[in-house]
Amino acid sequence: MQSITLVEAARRAALQEMRRDPSVWVLGEDVARGGLFGQYRGFLEEFGDQRVVSTPISESVIMGAGLGAALVGTRPIIEMRIFDFVMCAMDELVNQIAKVRYMFGGQAKPAVVIRMPHGIWRNSAAQHSQMLESWFTHIPGLVVAVPSSPADTAGLLVTAIRSDDPVLFFDPKNLFPLTGPVAEVIEPIPFGQARRLREGGDLTLVTWSAIVPQVEEAAALLAARGIAADVLDLRTLWPWDEAAVAASLRRTGRLLVVHEAVTTGGFGAEVVARMVELLGPGGLKAVGRLGQPRVPVPFAPPLEDALKVDTAKIVAAAEALMRR
Amino acid sequence: MQSITLVEAARRAALQEMRRDPSVWVLGEDVARGGLFGQYRGFLEEFGDQRVVSTPISESVIMGAGLGAALVGTRPIIEMRIFDFVMCAMDELVNQIAKVRYMFGGQAKPAVVIRMPHGIWRNSAAQHSQMLESWFTHIPGLVVAVPSSPADTAGLLVTAIRSDDPVLFFDPKNLFPLTGPVAEVIEPIPFGQARRLREGGDLTLVTWSAIVPQVEEAAALLAARGIAADVLDLRTLWPWDEAAVAASLRRTGRLLVVHEAVTTGGFGAEVVARMVELLGPGGLKAVGRLGQPRVPVPFAPPLEDALKVDTAKIVAAAEALMRR
Amino acid sequence: MTRIGDNRARLLALYTTMCRIRAFEETALAAHKAGEIPGPLHVSIGQEAVAAGICGNLRRDDRITSNHRGHGHALAKGAGVAGMMEELFGRAGGHCRGKGGSMHIADFSVGMLGANGVVAGGIPIAVGAAQGLKLMGSDAIVACFFGDGAINRGPFLEGLNWAALYRLPVLFVCEDNGVAAFTATASVTAGPGVAARAEALGVPTVSVDGNDAAAVDEAAARLVAEVRAGTGPRLLHATTYRITGHTSTDPAAWRDPAAVEAARAAEPILRLRARLLSEGVAGSTLDIIQGDALAEMAAARSSALAAPWPDPAVAWEDVQDIGAVAGEA
Amino acid sequence: MTRIGDNRARLLALYTTMCRIRAFEETALAAHKAGEIPGPLHVSIGQEAVAAGICGNLRRDDRITSNHRGHGHALAKGAGVAGMMEELFGRAGGHCRGKGGSMHIADFSVGMLGANGVVAGGIPIAVGAAQGLKLMGSDAIVACFFGDGAINRGPFLEGLNWAALYRLPVLFVCEDNGVAAFTATASVTAGPGVAARAEALGVPTVSVDGNDAAAVDEAAARLVAEVRAGTGPRLLHATTYRITGHTSTDPAAWRDPAAVEAARAAEPILRLRARLLSEGVAGSTLDIIQGDALAEMAAARSSALAAPWPDPAVAWEDVQDIGAVAGEA
Ligand SMILES: Cc1ncc(C[n+]2csc(CCOP(=O)(O)OP(=O)(O)O)c2C)c(N)n1
Ligand SMILES: Cc1ncc(C[n+]2csc(CCOP(=O)(O)OP(=O)(O)O)c2C)c(N)n1
Ligand SMILES: [Mg+2]
Ligand SMILES: [Mg+2]
């Protein structure tokens, strides 16, 4: 298997699916020039400007047109450029895409993939570094994918494109350069299945998206200090692999959820709440969450560093949890 | 003290503050005609069309203009008509209002109140019945108020208008006709203080907004069955009264959070997670959440009824929790 | 087109559609008043000529998108009456299985892609549908209905620019009844109006008296042909008058009664009736059409009232495939 | 206005501002290349005449809103250079205490209400600021800068309609450099363009060669006076050319090199220099202005590089008053 970057893995997955199914197409700003990150490099040349549509800066219609095109039977990939700009298209996403199938009693098939590179991004400040994936777990009708590796990005993107549901696909933009093995023919990865990154019996680390490499690093450091973490990358937040987390917790009794997003109202709250409901408080020894404090992402490096989750903070949080 | 409707209480609070402070003004669709619900009846006549501004259907600018006007020193009340339409103004709310103060290092004072009548509303279906208050607890910079009684609505609205922070004010639209006592001179109610609706030692019921009357009803039914619930109306979700909930839980050990919103990703998850973190799993006997299932709000009465939280479901959930 | 010979037939077809829309909505209003229909109800009484005139020129495989006031559009596009009435009543046999109600009526089987509870919400969807149709090589087109209130929302600009840019087969239809909810649109709309805005966005525009069914029909025939020929989008600006209030429970008391009276006299069904009479159609023929329409809708009302409610289990269906939650109380 | 006599002085002031903007941005580019400035950096090299020409006609208590390419606007409005440079460097003394960076520079003390990372994001804020000023009885006005890419976003329509409707004191300034990120704006913009759109929304519009500083200055003087007089908003459409790439790291390799060469020859500082020389200003005077500007910015760069980083505790401040979270690692 070839080792390629995450962004190249994403490119190949979309390429494969557009070759496979002529009803798949992509729309968004600058996509005909290959996209902001090169995710669509070469697509215009291969598929032409009817299937690779560079759009005006019109987020409402980028999103809404994707929906309309799905309603007549095509399968658009809606490229949002950077997550933060989806705020300019929330009616189309939340009031329309998420609800049409239900409101219309099953007549509508909003088979769109909405790609939104997200996460803290090297000193890009508050308007270019948001992580609001938890919002969309709260919206019926939506599927939420948050991959962290090249192979997962590729496999989950294939699943997303083939799915009849609207899938919010959070590309981890800070990990675009990350390399890893990806198969020649990309097989779909089912949604709702966590990936175990490390096995251990002392505590369960649940995580996803761009922070995953640092959680792995932290787990290695913890292992060196005699703490064996069971590390699960959820990969998708709706549906999410409750069973895997519960099974791990039945062994470890200790849960630490780590995400880049703000802790308050983040999906870590849902993971914790659900596990306590499922296993009962008596089934657990200690629980904790580690995320960004409830503060916007600042620009200056020392400020960004002060707030953002990193390996050292993960290690410290895990050790604190072990002491409880 | 006079007993008045919730919507009249809200009207009087805004009226009092607009009389008190000439920099307060209101903008939104149809506000010069008194607003969709009569919240601004008589305002045009008293304050004129510079301070009571009926706007085009331009949600982006209704929101963004409110911000701009705050940046030069006025204090706008931004009326969104119905919560769902805030989806048309999310960039202005989340990328701008919530972040300007921080991004600009404290130079900006986004002293706006954003009023958004929300909640399930007598067979209005998916696009007019959303409850996404939990989203905004996840956004640094925002304050979130979710009153449930005439007096709280009035007092919290006064606080909101006087606050220099942007306050999201969720009017419980289904409770607009609810009556209750409201003082002649409306005193501000501090944010972050829960209101105890009933005292009890068996379980803690935490709730807010439009479902509160049914939680009270359920608590009365439970009392008749020998279960004494300690009922807390949080009134604001950011900040929220962790201390009051924790104190109650230290006595009861049992927590049931009840909200109208979808359970998954709802603020109930945060309440549960925070309490487990604070008190430790060992400090709790049982926890549960009751909310709307992860399904859009349907139109037909039997469908709406099947999904929405009601008194019977609250009683059943509380009883189940007592058995655990 | 062989329009001359069958002009009377066309006008009669328009008349029939308009009478059916009127009858449907008056029946619905009565049913709402009687408590048979829950939730909000927005009727288009006085605006029927626009829906009838546009949709009469569309093929079944053409699509439409609509707004919150969409009964007429749906009916004119061929949506089944029983399914529409049951949807209003929240019954199992509604087009949306009772999940949508008046504000979300859709009937994909006849190309009706949905009413919309968000002003201007249908515009992005319409242009996307047109783009999809074009991509698939279809020559079907999309008609996009919205009110004069929608032209102050951003998606109007974004959608028209988009349609013009990609030369998409969209016929935009602005039903200009002069009001948005309780506000006169002129009082919140700057500049010369919708036609100038559309032209500035590259969308050729025609204005028409929207209460003159024949005029709407004629304009629509021309514009639909142009759009279908692939020459890009067009906008039809149809002026009309909403005789009733914003919602079924709004008495619209703030309106000038004289203006309402004048509007009642100038309303499109009366006008078309006069025209048909002048062209020699017998009054009794027209009465029969009207009577049939009323009877049809009365029957639909009784059927809807007798129709079964949706099973509560239905509430859990059609959310999504992956990650759907199982029904549990 | 006594413009004739002091025309040369005005032009020299423009020249000075433009040289300072250019020097600021070239210094910043070099600093970014050297790794001294983190994050993205959008410079406006070649566009300086617009910022200088507009802001030279504003009072200190007038406000501006800007976009992602806002160094020139801020500087021309009078923002302190040290605070700007430190902000780019993420230092404690930055106008935003290091929290904003290049894309979020603001200096409220001179009426600069902020750059914006969202295209068209400043438009709603500008019209609201104007509304607030009007409400308070001030005669200050707001200038709202945005690029040609912004005219395809909804807030453009909503904001212009709004300003015209309430006759707000806003001068909209469209800096039309022909590109939006990596896409030629003409290829995604239908219809006759920004002037037609603005006129259709009730906003009188003037077009100007945005690389001719004197022409911008003259147009701005007239429009600012009109706006301040309470006659409602105006739009200035200024055509210009962005000589460098979209961001500091974009080589803009897809551009036609000949076009870039031509643009370099037609760039506004050279043009203004030629004009000043022809009006008898000594070349040495102009060289001194340029040299001073470069020296000023080089000094700002060294100071910024030596300036202290913000204390990590600052990261927790200025989120909100009620419900602020306490600093904890
Ligand atoms: C984005 C949005 N804002 C506000 C509303 C509330 N609303 C419903 S209909 C309406 C008036 C619409 O006027 P118009 O488009 O002219 O249609 P008409 O009712 O006149 O047919 C308003 C403001 C809404 N549904 N959506
Ligand atoms: C709503 C939104 N969409 C997309 C972007 C990404 N983006 C940043 S600048 C830019 C191009 C803007 O072009 P223009 O307004 O002409 O300004 P210029 O860069 O030419 O000065 C784009 C697409 C953004 N910042 N905001
Ligand atoms: Mg109207
Ligand atoms: Mg540009």
mmCIF file with all atom_site columns, C-alpha atoms in Angstrom, chain A residues 5 20 22 27 57 61 67-68 84 97 115 121 126 145 162 165-166 214 220 222 232 250 256 265 268 298 304:
data_model
loop_
_atom_site.group_PDB
_atom_site.id
_atom_site.type_symbol
_atom_site.label_atom_id
_atom_site.label_alt_id
_atom_site.label_comp_id
_atom_site.label_asym_id
_atom_site.label_entity_id
_atom_site.label_seq_id
_atom_site.pdbx_PDB_ins_code
_atom_site.Cartn_x
_atom_site.Cartn_y
_atom_site.Cartn_z
_atom_site.occupancy
_atom_site.B_iso_or_equiv
_atom_site.pdbx_formal_charge
_atom_site.auth_seq_id
_atom_site.auth_comp_id
_atom_site.auth_asym_id
_atom_site.auth_atom_id
_atom_site.pdbx_PDB_model_num
ATOM 1  C CA . THR A 1 5   ? -1.018  12.519 2.435   1.00 0.00 ? 5   THR A CA 1
ATOM 2  C CA . ARG A 1 20  ? -17.585 5.283  -10.785 1.00 0.00 ? 20  ARG A CA 1
ATOM 3  C CA . PRO A 1 22  ? -21.494 9.986  -13.374 1.00 0.00 ? 22  PRO A CA 1
ATOM 4  C CA . LEU A 1 27  ? -19.379 22.511 -6.560  1.00 0.00 ? 27  LEU A CA 1
ATOM 5  C CA . ILE A 1 57  ? -18.759 33.422 -3.264  1.00 0.00 ? 57  ILE A CA 1
ATOM 6  C CA . VAL A 1 61  ? -26.646 28.941 -2.969  1.00 0.00 ? 61  VAL A CA 1
ATOM 7  C CA . LEU A 1 67  ? -29.758 20.231 -2.296  1.00 0.00 ? 67  LEU A CA 1
ATOM 8  C CA . GLY A 1 68  ? -31.807 21.153 -5.360  1.00 0.00 ? 68  GLY A CA 1
ATOM 9  C CA . ASP A 1 84  ? -16.471 28.655 9.228   1.00 0.00 ? 84  ASP A CA 1
ATOM 10 C CA . ILE A 1 97  ? -31.146 19.738 3.780   1.00 0.00 ? 97  ILE A CA 1
ATOM 11 C CA . ARG A 1 115 ? -17.150 18.946 2.966   1.00 0.00 ? 115 ARG A CA 1
ATOM 12 C CA . TRP A 1 121 ? -5.303  26.001 11.755  1.00 0.00 ? 121 TRP A CA 1
ATOM 13 C CA . ALA A 1 126 ? -11.266 32.916 15.583  1.00 0.00 ? 126 ALA A CA 1
ATOM 14 C CA . ALA A 1 145 ? -17.991 12.182 9.852   1.00 0.00 ? 145 ALA A CA 1
ATOM 15 C CA . ARG A 1 162 ? -22.487 6.616  -1.802  1.00 0.00 ? 162 ARG A CA 1
ATOM 16 C CA . ASP A 1 165 ? -28.223 10.726 3.595   1.00 0.00 ? 165 ASP A CA 1
ATOM 17 C CA . PRO A 1 166 ? -26.716 14.169 3.837   1.00 0.00 ? 166 PRO A CA 1
ATOM 18 C CA . GLN A 1 214 ? -1.598  13.940 19.810  1.00 0.00 ? 214 GLN A CA 1
ATOM 19 C CA . ALA A 1 220 ? 2.528   6.303  24.225  1.00 0.00 ? 220 ALA A CA 1
ATOM 20 C CA . LEU A 1 222 ? 1.335   7.262  29.376  1.00 0.00 ? 222 LEU A CA 1
ATOM 21 C CA . LEU A 1 232 ? -10.726 4.808  20.405  1.00 0.00 ? 232 LEU A CA 1
ATOM 22 C CA . ARG A 1 250 ? -16.610 -2.056 31.158  1.00 0.00 ? 250 ARG A CA 1
ATOM 23 C CA . LEU A 1 256 ? -11.441 10.616 29.196  1.00 0.00 ? 256 LEU A CA 1
ATOM 24 C CA . GLY A 1 265 ? -21.529 21.770 24.827  1.00 0.00 ? 265 GLY A CA 1
ATOM 25 C CA . GLY A 1 268 ? -17.635 14.929 24.802  1.00 0.00 ? 268 GLY A CA 1
ATOM 26 C CA . PRO A 1 298 ? -6.782  33.584 19.402  1.00 0.00 ? 298 PRO A CA 1
ATOM 27 C CA . GLU A 1 304 ? -3.291  29.796 20.885  1.00 0.00 ? 304 GLU A CA 1
#
